[in-house]
Amino acid sequence: MAPSLIQKTERVVQSLVTMKTIDKAFSGVPALRSAELEIVPGEVHALIGQNGAGKSTLIKILTGVYRKDSGDIRLRGEPAMISSPGEAQKSGIATIYQELNLVPLRTVTENVIMGYEPKMLGGLINWRAAHRHTREILSRFGIDIDVKAPLGSYSTAIQQLVAIARAVSLDASLVIMDEPTSSLDDREVDILFGVVRELKNSGVSVLYVSHFLDELFRICDRVTTMRDGQTVGTRKLTDTTKLELIADMLGRNIEEIEAAGMTDFGGAERQLGETLLEAKGVATGPRLHEFDLTVRRGEIVGLGGLLGSGRTEAARALFGVDALTKGEIRLKGTTWKPGNPSDAIQDGIGLLTEDRKAEGIVPDMSVRENMTLALLPKLTRNGQIQTGRERELVESFIRALGIKTANMDQPIRELSGGNQQKVLLARWLATEPDLLILDEPTRGVDVGAKLEIQAIIRSYVERGFGVVLISSEFEELVEGADRIVVLQDGYSVTTLQNPGVTEDMLVRAIAHHHEAGHA
Amino acid sequence: MSDNTMTSDKHGAPMNQQSVVRLLRNNGGIVALLIILAFNALFTPNFLQVQTLFVNISQVATIAIVAIGMTVVIATAGIDLSVGAVMALAGALAPLIFQSEFGTAYPVLGLIIAFAVPLLVAALCGLFNGVLISYLNVQPIITTLILFISGRGIAQVLTNGNLQTFSNPSFSYIGTGKILGLPFQGWLALLLACIVYWIVTRTIFGRYLLAVGGNERAAKLSGAPVRTVKIGAYVICAFLSGIAGLIVVAINSASDAARNGNLMELDAIAAAVVGGALLQGGRAPIFGAILGAVIIQLVKYTLLANGVEDEVALIAKAMIIVLAVYVQQARKE
């Protein structure tokens, strides 16, 4: 696999990948300035940094998606010219993307062996060998599933593991994982980490990109931090702390951050206004059975629960996306039957969706057009958009939210994830909804933007509006919400009242009901 | 080519070595047009004559008008195969009306109705397409196949399959008239392009149109009336096709339901794609469509004028589409 290892024995540990002084600019704007990365064989190497720090760009250069402007890339000590994703794969670099690039309708086996099918006489595919081969690979990672079933019939976690299995079966020496845990639940994360350790033991290196810093300490050996297109440094995780990493990413010192707290909701006392929304016994489909919720003006109500507990479905029900099969919603004192999102918007509800890419941004449209999309009816006179007003408004939101964009006409797809999220948040703030539902508003967003977004949410409720906050991060709920409604298998099971809620209490609330089931 | 027609008012990209390459890639349509013009100026006899200009303008206008509509439909990630059939249908109706007893008795009123009714019927065809696509979720290519087949059939039934010839100078003005010395339909195509461009860039409908094509789910969750927008796009496309159908009839002073608009869907799609429309939606380069139509027309003319057979010209047209798609792919990186 690595003949150069034998030839050059003068160094004890031959690095697998060395990237040095990598420069890359997009239409004149530098994305990477002299960035560096070194990965040794058999290590799990974390790559962290705020959105827009240059992580993705660096990885895309390594995997041949982008071309570097200048700099030096070596694989096993040899200068490497990686000019396409295919070449990267041939050189033993496999990438597991956030959005899996597999074919859900085909079987597990087909997905694993695609392009490398074992052939019989006559060029036909030897399916028995293929299935056996696939089962063997998967069993290495402790996965025992029906390989003849369509991939799409399995959970995201299994699909991800299949993607990794495919990579390993192609003799990858480096597996790049981009936010692999963002859609996994705790148990699935454990399975994934088992696989990562298995990879490490067999000498495969893993480049692990994640916003969840706690995870890094569980499985990574070293961590490289990036900021503003530059490599800040590489640390051993055994002799570093979470605070140090955050300080590296933000370019601040540790004392400053300790003083500010880890989330930015603040803790001031608030007085609550009248009841804004009351949902009783709401059910929609197979995932939401009985959901109660009350939101008052000036209040942030958190929705806690595991993935699949019905949090997102509850949000969709309140926003009129899914029709109610049971239950009643009262909005501002009168019975309210949500028909579709545009009705909900008119009646003063906003929903920031969980899936930024699929349900949030319109990638080819500009920052301006994305931001005003939900506000258009109010910006229009006789069908014509008042562009002057539109530009003023967008300008003020870009300034108020600190959105980093070349100008408001830049396509939103060119912005970093955190800035895209801020644009979408602005889309809803601009409509000034009485009730703003935020589904994972800080997911996949770097620490800096996260604090800013949390501060924006806080100042919004202080103006007398209500917010429903859905989050997988216990810390965010505990510090951010005035009350937390805990969901379990489509039922709202309990409510925790702040101040006084701790992460432990929330975890116990979720776990307890999980064991007890539903009466 | 398309970027210029969109909303990129301020592109402050700094000039460097790559910018020439980018310029070439983003303005491939203009470059192609210049090459074709240069070739013709050098090799095609009598190309640089006013008569040639007239012929080309009057022929390109119908393609351009339909291509504008097609671009609007493609912006929703749809496609409309029924444009040629709608042309035939509108074209068959007009002479039936102004040659009827009523039309001859009240010539002015008859003429007005001869314009209004065919265009209304065309718009109804678009409504039919749009409703099927947005409410019944039938795929656009299948939905519009219905009228692609039956629309021309209806037109032929209405005319008993006969060629309808007529002499009606007032009606024929839209195909033979001149303003400032140039064919009327050329001006009309330009005017329609300006109107649709205004709709796409300045109105709420246009903004929703691009949002629905760019990310339908996001648009719906932001309150966009997705169904209405889609229906609107097909109505616009069919309405413009109706206009094109009337022009063809006016040029020929005859309505031939079997030939009017035949293969127009292919020309219109080709012009839209050459003009920079993306089949996955989200973009509506209206003036790009005009440019695409001009290129297609000029290639046809060039080959014809240099004695290349019509069948071969079809192959050349296919090559242009391949080239346009290739350039689009390259631009996406």
CSV table of N, CA, C and O in Angstrom, one decimal, chain B residues 1-102:
chain,number,residue,atom,x,y,z
B,1,MET,N,-23.3,34.7,-20.6
B,1,MET,CA,-24.3,35.3,-21.4
B,1,MET,C,-25.6,35.4,-20.6
B,1,MET,O,-26.3,36.4,-20.7
B,2,SER,N,-25.8,34.5,-19.7
B,2,SER,CA,-27.1,34.6,-19.0
B,2,SER,C,-26.9,35.5,-17.8
B,2,SER,O,-27.8,36.2,-17.4
B,3,ASP,N,-25.7,35.5,-17.3
B,3,ASP,CA,-25.4,36.3,-16.1
B,3,ASP,C,-25.8,37.7,-16.3
B,3,ASP,O,-26.2,38.4,-15.4
B,4,ASN,N,-25.6,38.2,-17.5
B,4,ASN,CA,-25.8,39.6,-17.8
B,4,ASN,C,-27.3,39.9,-17.7
B,4,ASN,O,-27.7,41.0,-17.4
B,5,THR,N,-28.1,38.9,-18.0
B,5,THR,CA,-29.5,39.2,-18.1
B,5,THR,C,-30.2,39.0,-16.7
B,5,THR,O,-31.3,39.4,-16.5
B,6,MET,N,-29.4,38.5,-15.7
B,6,MET,CA,-30.0,38.3,-14.4
B,6,MET,C,-29.7,39.6,-13.6
B,6,MET,O,-29.5,40.6,-14.1
B,7,THR,N,-29.8,39.4,-12.3
B,7,THR,CA,-29.8,40.6,-11.4
B,7,THR,C,-28.4,41.0,-10.9
B,7,THR,O,-28.3,41.6,-9.9
B,8,SER,N,-27.4,40.5,-11.6
B,8,SER,CA,-26.0,40.8,-11.1
B,8,SER,C,-25.6,42.2,-11.6
B,8,SER,O,-24.8,42.4,-12.5
B,9,ASP,N,-26.1,43.2,-10.9
B,9,ASP,CA,-25.8,44.6,-11.3
B,9,ASP,C,-24.4,45.0,-10.9
B,9,ASP,O,-23.7,45.7,-11.7
B,10,LYS,N,-24.0,44.5,-9.8
B,10,LYS,CA,-22.7,44.9,-9.3
B,10,LYS,C,-21.7,43.7,-9.2
B,10,LYS,O,-21.7,43.0,-8.2
B,11,HIS,N,-21.0,43.4,-10.3
B,11,HIS,CA,-20.1,42.3,-10.2
B,11,HIS,C,-18.7,43.0,-10.2
B,11,HIS,O,-18.1,43.2,-11.2
B,12,GLY,N,-18.2,43.3,-9.0
B,12,GLY,CA,-16.9,43.9,-8.9
B,12,GLY,C,-15.7,43.0,-8.9
B,12,GLY,O,-14.8,43.1,-8.1
B,13,ALA,N,-15.7,41.9,-9.8
B,13,ALA,CA,-14.7,41.0,-9.8
B,13,ALA,C,-13.4,41.6,-10.3
B,13,ALA,O,-13.4,42.3,-11.3
B,14,PRO,N,-12.3,41.5,-9.6
B,14,PRO,CA,-11.0,42.1,-10.0
B,14,PRO,C,-10.5,41.4,-11.3
B,14,PRO,O,-10.7,40.2,-11.5
B,15,MET,N,-9.8,42.2,-12.1
B,15,MET,CA,-9.3,41.6,-13.4
B,15,MET,C,-8.0,40.9,-13.1
B,15,MET,O,-7.1,41.4,-12.4
B,16,ASN,N,-7.9,39.7,-13.6
B,16,ASN,CA,-6.6,39.0,-13.6
B,16,ASN,C,-6.5,38.2,-14.8
B,16,ASN,O,-7.3,38.3,-15.7
B,17,GLN,N,-5.5,37.3,-14.9
B,17,GLN,CA,-5.3,36.5,-16.1
B,17,GLN,C,-6.5,35.7,-16.4
B,17,GLN,O,-6.8,35.5,-17.6
B,18,GLN,N,-7.1,35.1,-15.4
B,18,GLN,CA,-8.2,34.2,-15.6
B,18,GLN,C,-9.5,34.9,-16.2
B,18,GLN,O,-10.4,34.3,-16.7
B,19,SER,N,-9.5,36.2,-16.0
B,19,SER,CA,-10.8,36.9,-16.3
B,19,SER,C,-11.1,36.8,-17.8
B,19,SER,O,-12.2,36.8,-18.2
B,20,VAL,N,-10.1,36.8,-18.6
B,20,VAL,CA,-10.3,36.6,-20.0
B,20,VAL,C,-11.0,35.3,-20.3
B,20,VAL,O,-12.0,35.2,-21.1
B,21,VAL,N,-10.5,34.3,-19.7
B,21,VAL,CA,-11.1,32.9,-19.9
B,21,VAL,C,-12.5,32.9,-19.4
B,21,VAL,O,-13.4,32.4,-20.1
B,22,ARG,N,-12.7,33.6,-18.3
B,22,ARG,CA,-14.0,33.6,-17.7
B,22,ARG,C,-15.0,34.4,-18.6
B,22,ARG,O,-16.1,34.0,-18.8
B,23,LEU,N,-14.4,35.5,-19.1
B,23,LEU,CA,-15.2,36.3,-19.9
B,23,LEU,C,-15.7,35.5,-21.1
B,23,LEU,O,-16.9,35.6,-21.5
B,24,LEU,N,-14.8,34.8,-21.7
B,24,LEU,CA,-15.1,34.0,-22.9
B,24,LEU,C,-16.2,32.9,-22.5
B,24,LEU,O,-17.1,32.7,-23.3
B,25,ARG,N,-16.0,32.3,-21.3
B,25,ARG,CA,-16.9,31.3,-21.0
B,25,ARG,C,-18.3,31.8,-20.6
B,25,ARG,O,-19.3,31.2,-21.0
B,26,ASN,N,-18.3,33.0,-19.9
B,26,ASN,CA,-19.6,33.5,-19.6
B,26,ASN,C,-20.3,34.2,-20.7
B,26,ASN,O,-21.5,34.5,-20.6
B,27,ASN,N,-19.6,34.5,-21.8
B,27,ASN,CA,-20.2,35.2,-22.9
B,27,ASN,C,-20.0,34.4,-24.2
B,27,ASN,O,-19.9,34.9,-25.2
B,28,GLY,N,-20.0,33.1,-24.0
B,28,GLY,CA,-19.9,32.2,-25.1
B,28,GLY,C,-20.9,32.5,-26.2
B,28,GLY,O,-20.6,32.4,-27.4
B,29,GLY,N,-22.1,32.8,-25.8
B,29,GLY,CA,-23.2,33.0,-26.8
B,29,GLY,C,-22.8,34.2,-27.7
B,29,GLY,O,-22.9,34.1,-28.9
B,30,ILE,N,-22.4,35.3,-27.1
B,30,ILE,CA,-22.0,36.5,-27.9
B,30,ILE,C,-20.9,36.1,-28.8
B,30,ILE,O,-20.9,36.5,-30.0
B,31,VAL,N,-19.9,35.4,-28.3
B,31,VAL,CA,-18.7,35.1,-29.1
B,31,VAL,C,-19.1,34.2,-30.3
B,31,VAL,O,-18.7,34.4,-31.4
B,32,ALA,N,-20.0,33.2,-30.0
B,32,ALA,CA,-20.5,32.3,-31.1
B,32,ALA,C,-21.2,33.1,-32.1
B,32,ALA,O,-21.0,33.0,-33.3
B,33,LEU,N,-22.0,34.1,-31.7
B,33,LEU,CA,-22.8,34.9,-32.6
B,33,LEU,C,-21.8,35.7,-33.5
B,33,LEU,O,-22.0,35.8,-34.7
B,34,LEU,N,-20.8,36.3,-32.9
B,34,LEU,CA,-19.8,37.1,-33.7
B,34,LEU,C,-19.1,36.2,-34.7
B,34,LEU,O,-18.9,36.6,-35.8
B,35,ILE,N,-18.8,35.0,-34.3
B,35,ILE,CA,-18.1,34.1,-35.2
B,35,ILE,C,-19.0,33.8,-36.4
B,35,ILE,O,-18.5,33.8,-37.6
B,36,ILE,N,-20.2,33.5,-36.1
B,36,ILE,CA,-21.2,33.1,-37.2
B,36,ILE,C,-21.3,34.3,-38.1
B,36,ILE,O,-21.3,34.2,-39.4
B,37,LEU,N,-21.5,35.5,-37.6
B,37,LEU,CA,-21.6,36.7,-38.4
B,37,LEU,C,-20.4,36.9,-39.2
B,37,LEU,O,-20.5,37.2,-40.4
B,38,ALA,N,-19.2,36.8,-38.7
B,38,ALA,CA,-18.0,37.0,-39.4
B,38,ALA,C,-17.9,36.0,-40.5
B,38,ALA,O,-17.5,36.3,-41.7
B,39,PHE,N,-18.2,34.7,-40.2
B,39,PHE,CA,-18.1,33.7,-41.3
B,39,PHE,C,-19.0,34.0,-42.4
B,39,PHE,O,-18.6,34.0,-43.6
B,40,ASN,N,-20.3,34.5,-42.1
B,40,ASN,CA,-21.2,34.8,-43.1
B,40,ASN,C,-20.8,36.0,-44.0
B,40,ASN,O,-20.9,36.0,-45.2
B,41,ALA,N,-20.2,37.0,-43.3
B,41,ALA,CA,-19.8,38.2,-44.0
B,41,ALA,C,-18.7,37.8,-45.0
B,41,ALA,O,-18.7,38.4,-46.1
B,42,LEU,N,-17.9,36.8,-44.7
B,42,LEU,CA,-16.8,36.5,-45.6
B,42,LEU,C,-17.2,35.5,-46.7
B,42,LEU,O,-16.8,35.6,-47.8
B,43,PHE,N,-18.1,34.5,-46.3
B,43,PHE,CA,-18.3,33.4,-47.2
B,43,PHE,C,-19.7,33.4,-47.8
B,43,PHE,O,-19.9,32.8,-48.9
B,44,THR,N,-20.7,33.9,-47.1
B,44,THR,CA,-22.0,33.7,-47.7
B,44,THR,C,-22.3,34.9,-48.6
B,44,THR,O,-22.2,36.0,-48.3
B,45,PRO,N,-22.7,34.5,-49.9
B,45,PRO,CA,-23.0,35.6,-50.8
B,45,PRO,C,-24.2,36.4,-50.4
B,45,PRO,O,-25.2,35.8,-49.8
B,46,ASN,N,-24.2,37.7,-50.6
B,46,ASN,CA,-25.3,38.6,-50.3
B,46,ASN,C,-25.7,38.6,-48.9
B,46,ASN,O,-26.8,38.9,-48.6
B,47,PHE,N,-24.8,38.3,-48.0
B,47,PHE,CA,-25.2,38.2,-46.6
B,47,PHE,C,-25.4,39.6,-46.0
B,47,PHE,O,-26.3,39.9,-45.3
B,48,LEU,N,-24.5,40.5,-46.4
B,48,LEU,CA,-24.5,41.9,-45.8
B,48,LEU,C,-25.5,42.7,-46.6
B,48,LEU,O,-25.2,43.8,-47.1
B,49,GLN,N,-26.8,42.3,-46.7
B,49,GLN,CA,-27.8,43.0,-47.4
B,49,GLN,C,-29.0,43.2,-46.6
B,49,GLN,O,-29.3,42.3,-45.7
B,50,VAL,N,-29.7,44.3,-46.8
B,50,VAL,CA,-30.9,44.6,-45.9
B,50,VAL,C,-31.9,43.4,-46.0
B,50,VAL,O,-32.5,43.0,-45.1
B,51,GLN,N,-32.0,42.9,-47.3
B,51,GLN,CA,-33.0,41.8,-47.5
B,51,GLN,C,-32.7,40.6,-46.6
B,51,GLN,O,-33.6,40.1,-46.0
B,52,THR,N,-31.4,40.3,-46.5
B,52,THR,CA,-31.1,39.2,-45.6
B,52,THR,C,-31.5,39.4,-44.2
B,52,THR,O,-32.0,38.6,-43.5
B,53,LEU,N,-31.2,40.7,-43.7
B,53,LEU,CA,-31.6,41.0,-42.4
B,53,LEU,C,-33.1,40.9,-42.1
B,53,LEU,O,-33.5,40.3,-41.1
B,54,PHE,N,-33.9,41.3,-43.1
B,54,PHE,CA,-35.3,41.2,-43.0
B,54,PHE,C,-35.7,39.8,-42.9
B,54,PHE,O,-36.5,39.4,-42.0
B,55,VAL,N,-35.2,39.0,-43.8
B,55,VAL,CA,-35.6,37.5,-43.8
B,55,VAL,C,-35.3,36.9,-42.4
B,55,VAL,O,-36.1,36.2,-41.8
B,56,ASN,N,-34.1,37.2,-41.9
B,56,ASN,CA,-33.7,36.6,-40.7
B,56,ASN,C,-34.5,37.1,-39.5
B,56,ASN,O,-34.9,36.3,-38.6
B,57,ILE,N,-34.8,38.4,-39.5
B,57,ILE,CA,-35.5,38.9,-38.3
B,57,ILE,C,-36.9,38.3,-38.3
B,57,ILE,O,-37.4,37.9,-37.3
B,58,SER,N,-37.5,38.3,-39.5
B,58,SER,CA,-38.9,37.8,-39.5
B,58,SER,C,-39.0,36.3,-39.2
B,58,SER,O,-40.0,35.9,-38.6
B,59,GLN,N,-37.9,35.6,-39.5
B,59,GLN,CA,-38.0,34.2,-39.1
B,59,GLN,C,-37.6,33.9,-37.7
B,59,GLN,O,-38.1,33.0,-37.1
B,60,VAL,N,-36.7,34.7,-37.2
B,60,VAL,CA,-36.2,34.5,-35.8
B,60,VAL,C,-37.2,34.9,-34.8
B,60,VAL,O,-37.3,34.4,-33.7
B,61,ALA,N,-38.1,35.8,-35.1
B,61,ALA,CA,-39.0,36.4,-34.2
B,61,ALA,C,-39.9,35.3,-33.5
B,61,ALA,O,-40.0,35.3,-32.3
B,62,THR,N,-40.4,34.4,-34.3
B,62,THR,CA,-41.3,33.4,-33.7
B,62,THR,C,-40.6,32.5,-32.8
B,62,THR,O,-41.0,32.2,-31.7
B,63,ILE,N,-39.3,32.1,-33.2
B,63,ILE,CA,-38.5,31.2,-32.3
B,63,ILE,C,-38.3,32.0,-31.0
B,63,ILE,O,-38.4,31.4,-29.9
B,64,ALA,N,-37.9,33.3,-31.1
B,64,ALA,CA,-37.5,34.1,-30.0
B,64,ALA,C,-38.7,34.2,-29.0
B,64,ALA,O,-38.6,34.0,-27.8
B,65,ILE,N,-39.9,34.5,-29.6
B,65,ILE,CA,-41.1,34.7,-28.7
B,65,ILE,C,-41.4,33.4,-27.9
B,65,ILE,O,-41.6,33.4,-26.7
B,66,VAL,N,-41.4,32.3,-28.6
B,66,VAL,CA,-41.6,31.0,-27.9
B,66,VAL,C,-40.5,30.7,-26.9
B,66,VAL,O,-40.8,30.2,-25.8
B,67,ALA,N,-39.3,31.0,-27.3
B,67,ALA,CA,-38.1,30.7,-26.4
B,67,ALA,C,-38.2,31.5,-25.1
B,67,ALA,O,-37.8,31.0,-24.1
B,68,ILE,N,-38.8,32.7,-25.2
B,68,ILE,CA,-39.0,33.5,-24.0
B,68,ILE,C,-39.9,32.7,-23.0
B,68,ILE,O,-39.6,32.6,-21.8
B,69,GLY,N,-41.0,32.2,-23.6
B,69,GLY,CA,-41.9,31.5,-22.7
B,69,GLY,C,-41.3,30.2,-22.2
B,69,GLY,O,-41.5,29.8,-21.0
B,70,MET,N,-40.6,29.5,-23.1
B,70,MET,CA,-39.9,28.3,-22.7
B,70,MET,C,-38.9,28.6,-21.5
B,70,MET,O,-38.8,27.8,-20.6
B,71,THR,N,-38.2,29.7,-21.6
B,71,THR,CA,-37.3,30.0,-20.6
B,71,THR,C,-38.0,30.2,-19.2
B,71,THR,O,-37.5,29.7,-18.2
B,72,VAL,N,-39.2,30.8,-19.3
B,72,VAL,CA,-39.9,31.0,-18.0
B,72,VAL,C,-40.3,29.6,-17.4
B,72,VAL,O,-40.2,29.4,-16.2
B,73,VAL,N,-40.8,28.7,-18.3
B,73,VAL,CA,-41.2,27.4,-17.9
B,73,VAL,C,-39.9,26.6,-17.3
B,73,VAL,O,-40.0,26.0,-16.3
B,74,ILE,N,-38.8,26.7,-18.1
B,74,ILE,CA,-37.6,26.0,-17.6
B,74,ILE,C,-37.1,26.5,-16.3
B,74,ILE,O,-36.6,25.8,-15.5
B,75,ALA,N,-37.4,27.8,-16.0
B,75,ALA,CA,-37.0,28.4,-14.8
B,75,ALA,C,-37.6,27.7,-13.6
B,75,ALA,O,-37.1,27.6,-12.5
B,76,THR,N,-38.8,27.1,-13.8
B,76,THR,CA,-39.5,26.3,-12.7
B,76,THR,C,-39.0,24.9,-12.7
B,76,THR,O,-39.6,24.1,-12.0
B,77,ALA,N,-38.0,24.6,-13.5
B,77,ALA,CA,-37.5,23.2,-13.6
B,77,ALA,C,-38.5,22.4,-14.4
B,77,ALA,O,-38.5,21.1,-14.3
B,78,GLY,N,-39.3,23.0,-15.2
B,78,GLY,CA,-40.3,22.3,-16.0
B,78,GLY,C,-39.8,22.3,-17.5
B,78,GLY,O,-38.7,22.7,-17.8
B,79,ILE,N,-40.8,21.8,-18.4
B,79,ILE,CA,-40.5,21.9,-19.8
B,79,ILE,C,-41.9,21.9,-20.5
B,79,ILE,O,-42.8,21.4,-19.9
B,80,ASP,N,-42.0,22.5,-21.6
B,80,ASP,CA,-43.3,22.6,-22.3
B,80,ASP,C,-43.1,22.1,-23.8
B,80,ASP,O,-42.5,22.8,-24.6
B,81,LEU,N,-43.6,20.9,-24.0
B,81,LEU,CA,-43.5,20.3,-25.3
B,81,LEU,C,-44.7,20.7,-26.2
B,81,LEU,O,-44.7,20.5,-27.4
B,82,SER,N,-45.7,21.4,-25.6
B,82,SER,CA,-46.9,21.6,-26.4
B,82,SER,C,-46.9,23.0,-27.1
B,82,SER,O,-47.8,23.3,-27.8
B,83,VAL,N,-45.7,23.7,-27.1
B,83,VAL,CA,-45.7,25.0,-27.7
B,83,VAL,C,-46.1,25.0,-29.2
B,83,VAL,O,-46.9,25.8,-29.7
B,84,GLY,N,-45.5,24.0,-30.0
B,84,GLY,CA,-45.8,23.9,-31.4
B,84,GLY,C,-47.3,23.7,-31.7
B,84,GLY,O,-47.9,24.3,-32.6
B,85,ALA,N,-47.9,22.8,-30.9
B,85,ALA,CA,-49.3,22.4,-31.1
B,85,ALA,C,-50.2,23.6,-30.7
B,85,ALA,O,-51.2,23.9,-31.4
B,86,VAL,N,-49.8,24.4,-29.7
B,86,VAL,CA,-50.6,25.6,-29.3
B,86,VAL,C,-50.5,26.6,-30.4
B,86,VAL,O,-51.5,27.3,-30.8
B,87,MET,N,-49.3,26.7,-31.1
B,87,MET,CA,-49.2,27.6,-32.2
B,87,MET,C,-50.2,27.2,-33.3
B,87,MET,O,-50.9,28.0,-33.9
B,88,ALA,N,-50.2,25.9,-33.6
B,88,ALA,CA,-51.1,25.4,-34.7
B,88,ALA,C,-52.6,25.7,-34.3
B,88,ALA,O,-53.3,26.1,-35.2
B,89,LEU,N,-52.9,25.5,-33.0
B,89,LEU,CA,-54.3,25.7,-32.6
B,89,LEU,C,-54.7,27.2,-32.7
B,89,LEU,O,-55.7,27.5,-33.3
B,90,ALA,N,-53.8,28.1,-32.2
B,90,ALA,CA,-54.1,29.5,-32.3
B,90,ALA,C,-54.2,29.9,-33.8
B,90,ALA,O,-55.1,30.7,-34.2
B,91,GLY,N,-53.2,29.4,-34.5
B,91,GLY,CA,-53.1,29.8,-35.9
B,91,GLY,C,-54.4,29.3,-36.7
B,91,GLY,O,-54.8,30.0,-37.7
B,92,ALA,N,-54.9,28.2,-36.4
B,92,ALA,CA,-56.1,27.7,-37.1
B,92,ALA,C,-57.3,28.4,-36.7
B,92,ALA,O,-58.2,28.6,-37.6
B,93,LEU,N,-57.4,28.9,-35.5
B,93,LEU,CA,-58.6,29.6,-35.0
B,93,LEU,C,-58.8,31.0,-35.7
B,93,LEU,O,-59.9,31.3,-36.1
B,94,ALA,N,-57.7,31.7,-35.8
B,94,ALA,CA,-57.8,33.1,-36.3
B,94,ALA,C,-58.5,33.2,-37.6
B,94,ALA,O,-59.5,34.0,-37.7
B,95,PRO,N,-58.0,32.5,-38.7
B,95,PRO,CA,-58.7,32.7,-40.0
B,95,PRO,C,-60.2,32.2,-39.9
B,95,PRO,O,-61.1,32.8,-40.5
B,96,LEU,N,-60.4,31.2,-39.1
B,96,LEU,CA,-61.8,30.7,-38.9
B,96,LEU,C,-62.7,31.8,-38.5
B,96,LEU,O,-63.9,32.0,-38.9
B,97,ILE,N,-62.2,32.7,-37.6
B,97,ILE,CA,-63.0,33.7,-37.0
B,97,ILE,C,-63.2,34.9,-38.0
B,97,ILE,O,-64.3,35.3,-38.3
B,98,PHE,N,-62.0,35.4,-38.6
B,98,PHE,CA,-62.2,36.6,-39.4
B,98,PHE,C,-62.8,36.2,-40.8
B,98,PHE,O,-63.2,37.1,-41.5
B,99,GLN,N,-62.8,34.9,-41.1
B,99,GLN,CA,-63.4,34.6,-42.4
B,99,GLN,C,-64.8,34.1,-42.2
B,99,GLN,O,-65.5,33.7,-43.2
B,100,SER,N,-65.3,34.0,-41.0
B,100,SER,CA,-66.6,33.6,-40.7
B,100,SER,C,-67.6,34.7,-41.2
B,100,SER,O,-67.2,35.8,-41.5
B,101,GLU,N,-68.9,34.3,-41.2
B,101,GLU,CA,-69.9,35.3,-41.6
B,101,GLU,C,-69.9,36.5,-40.7
B,101,GLU,O,-69.9,37.7,-41.2
B,102,PHE,N,-69.7,36.3,-39.4
B,102,PHE,CA,-69.7,37.4,-38.4
B,102,PHE,C,-68.4,38.2,-38.7
B,102,PHE,O,-68.5,39.5,-38.7
